[in-house]
Amino acid sequence: GRDLSKLCDLCWPALVMPLSEQGRLGELEAVARASSKVAPSDGSYRAMLSWLFLKLGKPQEAALQFERAAQLLIESDSRGGGYLASLGALSEVAAARSDTSRAGELYRLLRPYADRNLVFGAIAVFGSAQRYLGILAATLGRPQEGIEHLEHALEFNRKIGARPWSLYAAYE
């Protein structure tokens, strides 16, 4: 009962993509807030919550979660199951905030994983790391490098059949 409920609460990142596409992202807010309390020292859930707030048009709440998540993830030696997807989520928030300092740190952390598909544990896929590197490169004022990353992301996402992520990379 209670353990299953906790597990479901922690699986909400898998619903980000489908609910976003349906314009129903707000339905995740309560469970996302709760997950950051279940795992307060896990920067992964805070990173996803920051991204969610950004997409919901709540920039102050996104900024608060962003700073805490960035601190936890950047300073941590742990590379848990949500680490890479969390770096991706923070990349989008850093870009939206034009935060070049954090964008540089995130680029440095994500670069070694350029050939990877970002996943949140075994429950959610967020596409090629190259997409997020492209977003970060553009934020850092390196548009040509950003385009190259996005082209690689488009090719990678097409190869693995990740159509939505291919579309995002093509659009960006």
Coordinates of C-alpha atoms in Angstrom, one line a residue:
G1 CA 0.0 0.0 0.0
R2 CA 2.2 2.8 1.3
D3 CA 5.4 1.6 -0.4
L4 CA 3.5 1.3 -3.7
S5 CA 2.1 4.8 -3.4
K6 CA 5.7 6.1 -2.7
L7 CA 6.9 4.3 -5.8
C8 CA 4.2 5.8 -8.0
D9 CA 5.0 9.2 -6.6
L10 CA 8.6 8.8 -7.6
C11 CA 7.7 7.7 -11.2
W12 CA 6.2 11.0 -12.2
P13 CA 9.1 12.0 -14.5
A14 CA 7.9 9.3 -16.9
L15 CA 4.7 11.3 -17.4
V16 CA 6.5 14.6 -18.3
M17 CA 6.6 14.1 -22.0
P18 CA 3.1 12.7 -22.6
L19 CA 1.3 15.2 -20.4
S20 CA 3.4 18.1 -21.8
E21 CA 2.3 17.2 -25.3
Q22 CA -1.3 17.0 -24.1
G23 CA -1.1 20.4 -22.3
R24 CA -1.8 18.7 -19.0
L25 CA 1.6 19.2 -17.3
G26 CA 0.0 21.0 -14.3
E27 CA -1.4 17.6 -13.2
L28 CA 2.1 16.6 -12.1
E29 CA 2.7 19.6 -9.8
A30 CA 1.4 18.1 -6.5
V31 CA 3.1 14.7 -6.9
A32 CA 6.3 16.4 -8.1
R33 CA 6.4 18.6 -5.0
A34 CA 5.8 15.6 -2.8
S35 CA 8.7 13.7 -4.4
S36 CA 11.2 16.4 -3.5
K37 CA 10.1 15.8 0.1
V38 CA 10.4 12.0 -0.1
A39 CA 14.0 12.3 -1.4
P40 CA 15.2 15.7 -0.1
S41 CA 18.9 15.1 -0.7
D42 CA 18.3 13.7 -4.2
G43 CA 19.0 16.6 -6.6
S44 CA 17.4 14.6 -9.4
Y45 CA 13.9 15.1 -8.3
R46 CA 14.5 18.8 -7.6
A47 CA 16.0 19.2 -11.0
M48 CA 12.9 17.7 -12.6
L49 CA 10.7 19.9 -10.4
S50 CA 12.6 23.0 -11.4
W51 CA 12.1 22.1 -15.1
L52 CA 8.4 21.4 -14.4
F53 CA 8.0 24.9 -12.7
L54 CA 9.7 26.5 -15.7
K55 CA 7.3 24.8 -18.1
L56 CA 4.3 25.8 -15.9
G57 CA 5.4 29.4 -16.0
K58 CA 6.5 29.7 -12.4
P59 CA 10.0 31.2 -12.8
Q60 CA 10.6 32.0 -9.1
E61 CA 9.7 28.5 -8.0
A62 CA 11.8 27.1 -10.9
A63 CA 14.8 29.3 -9.8
L64 CA 14.6 28.1 -6.1
Q65 CA 14.5 24.5 -7.1
F66 CA 17.2 25.0 -9.8
E67 CA 19.7 26.4 -7.3
R68 CA 19.2 23.7 -4.8
A69 CA 19.3 20.9 -7.4
A70 CA 22.3 22.4 -9.2
Q71 CA 24.2 22.5 -5.9
L72 CA 23.2 18.9 -5.0
L73 CA 24.1 17.5 -8.4
I74 CA 27.2 19.5 -9.2
E75 CA 28.8 18.9 -5.7
S76 CA 27.7 15.2 -5.5
D77 CA 29.9 12.3 -6.2
S78 CA 26.8 10.2 -6.7
R79 CA 25.7 9.4 -10.3
G80 CA 22.4 7.8 -9.6
G81 CA 19.7 6.7 -12.1
G82 CA 18.3 10.2 -12.6
Y83 CA 21.6 12.0 -12.8
L84 CA 21.9 12.5 -16.6
A85 CA 18.3 13.3 -17.2
S86 CA 18.5 15.8 -14.3
L87 CA 21.5 17.5 -16.0
G88 CA 19.3 17.8 -19.1
A89 CA 16.4 19.3 -17.1
L90 CA 18.8 21.8 -15.5
S91 CA 20.2 22.7 -18.9
E92 CA 16.8 23.8 -20.1
V93 CA 16.3 25.9 -17.0
A94 CA 19.8 27.4 -17.2
A95 CA 19.1 28.4 -20.8
A96 CA 15.7 29.9 -20.0
R97 CA 17.4 31.9 -17.2
S98 CA 20.4 32.9 -19.4
D99 CA 22.5 31.6 -16.6
T100 CA 25.9 31.3 -18.3
S101 CA 27.7 30.4 -15.1
R102 CA 25.6 27.3 -14.5
A103 CA 25.4 26.6 -18.2
G104 CA 29.2 26.3 -18.3
E105 CA 29.2 23.9 -15.3
L106 CA 26.4 21.8 -16.8
Y107 CA 28.1 21.7 -20.2
R108 CA 31.3 20.4 -18.5
L109 CA 29.4 17.7 -16.6
L110 CA 27.3 16.6 -19.5
R111 CA 30.0 16.6 -22.2
P112 CA 31.5 13.2 -21.3
Y113 CA 28.0 11.7 -21.9
A114 CA 27.5 13.3 -25.3
D115 CA 26.9 9.9 -27.0
R116 CA 24.2 8.8 -24.4
N117 CA 20.5 8.8 -24.3
L118 CA 19.4 10.6 -21.1
V119 CA 17.2 8.4 -19.0
F120 CA 15.6 8.9 -15.6
G121 CA 16.3 5.5 -14.0
A122 CA 14.3 2.9 -15.9
I123 CA 11.2 4.9 -16.2
A124 CA 11.7 7.9 -18.5
V125 CA 13.7 8.8 -21.6
F126 CA 14.7 12.3 -22.5
G127 CA 16.6 11.8 -25.7
S128 CA 20.2 12.5 -26.8
A129 CA 22.6 14.4 -24.5
Q130 CA 23.6 16.2 -27.6
R131 CA 20.4 18.2 -27.6
Y132 CA 21.1 19.6 -24.1
L133 CA 24.7 20.3 -25.0
G134 CA 23.4 22.3 -28.0
I135 CA 21.0 24.3 -25.8
L136 CA 23.9 25.0 -23.4
A137 CA 26.4 25.9 -26.2
A138 CA 23.8 28.4 -27.5
T139 CA 23.4 29.8 -24.0
L140 CA 27.1 30.2 -23.7
G141 CA 27.2 32.2 -27.0
R142 CA 28.5 29.5 -29.2
P143 CA 25.8 29.1 -31.8
Q144 CA 27.7 27.1 -34.4
E145 CA 28.7 24.5 -31.7
G146 CA 25.1 24.5 -30.6
I147 CA 23.9 23.7 -34.1
E148 CA 26.4 20.9 -34.4
H149 CA 25.2 19.3 -31.2
L150 CA 21.6 19.6 -32.3
E151 CA 22.3 18.0 -35.6
H152 CA 24.0 15.1 -33.8
A153 CA 21.0 14.9 -31.4
L154 CA 18.6 14.8 -34.4
E155 CA 20.5 11.9 -36.0
F156 CA 20.8 10.0 -32.6
N157 CA 17.2 10.4 -31.7
R158 CA 16.1 9.2 -35.2
K159 CA 18.3 6.2 -34.9
I160 CA 16.8 5.1 -31.6
G161 CA 13.2 5.9 -32.7
A162 CA 12.7 8.8 -30.3
R163 CA 10.5 10.8 -32.6
P164 CA 9.4 13.5 -30.1
W165 CA 13.0 14.2 -29.1
S166 CA 13.9 14.3 -32.8
L167 CA 11.3 16.9 -33.4
Y168 CA 12.5 19.0 -30.5
A169 CA 16.1 18.8 -31.7
A170 CA 15.0 19.8 -35.3
Y171 CA 12.9 22.7 -34.0
E172 CA 15.7 24.0 -31.8

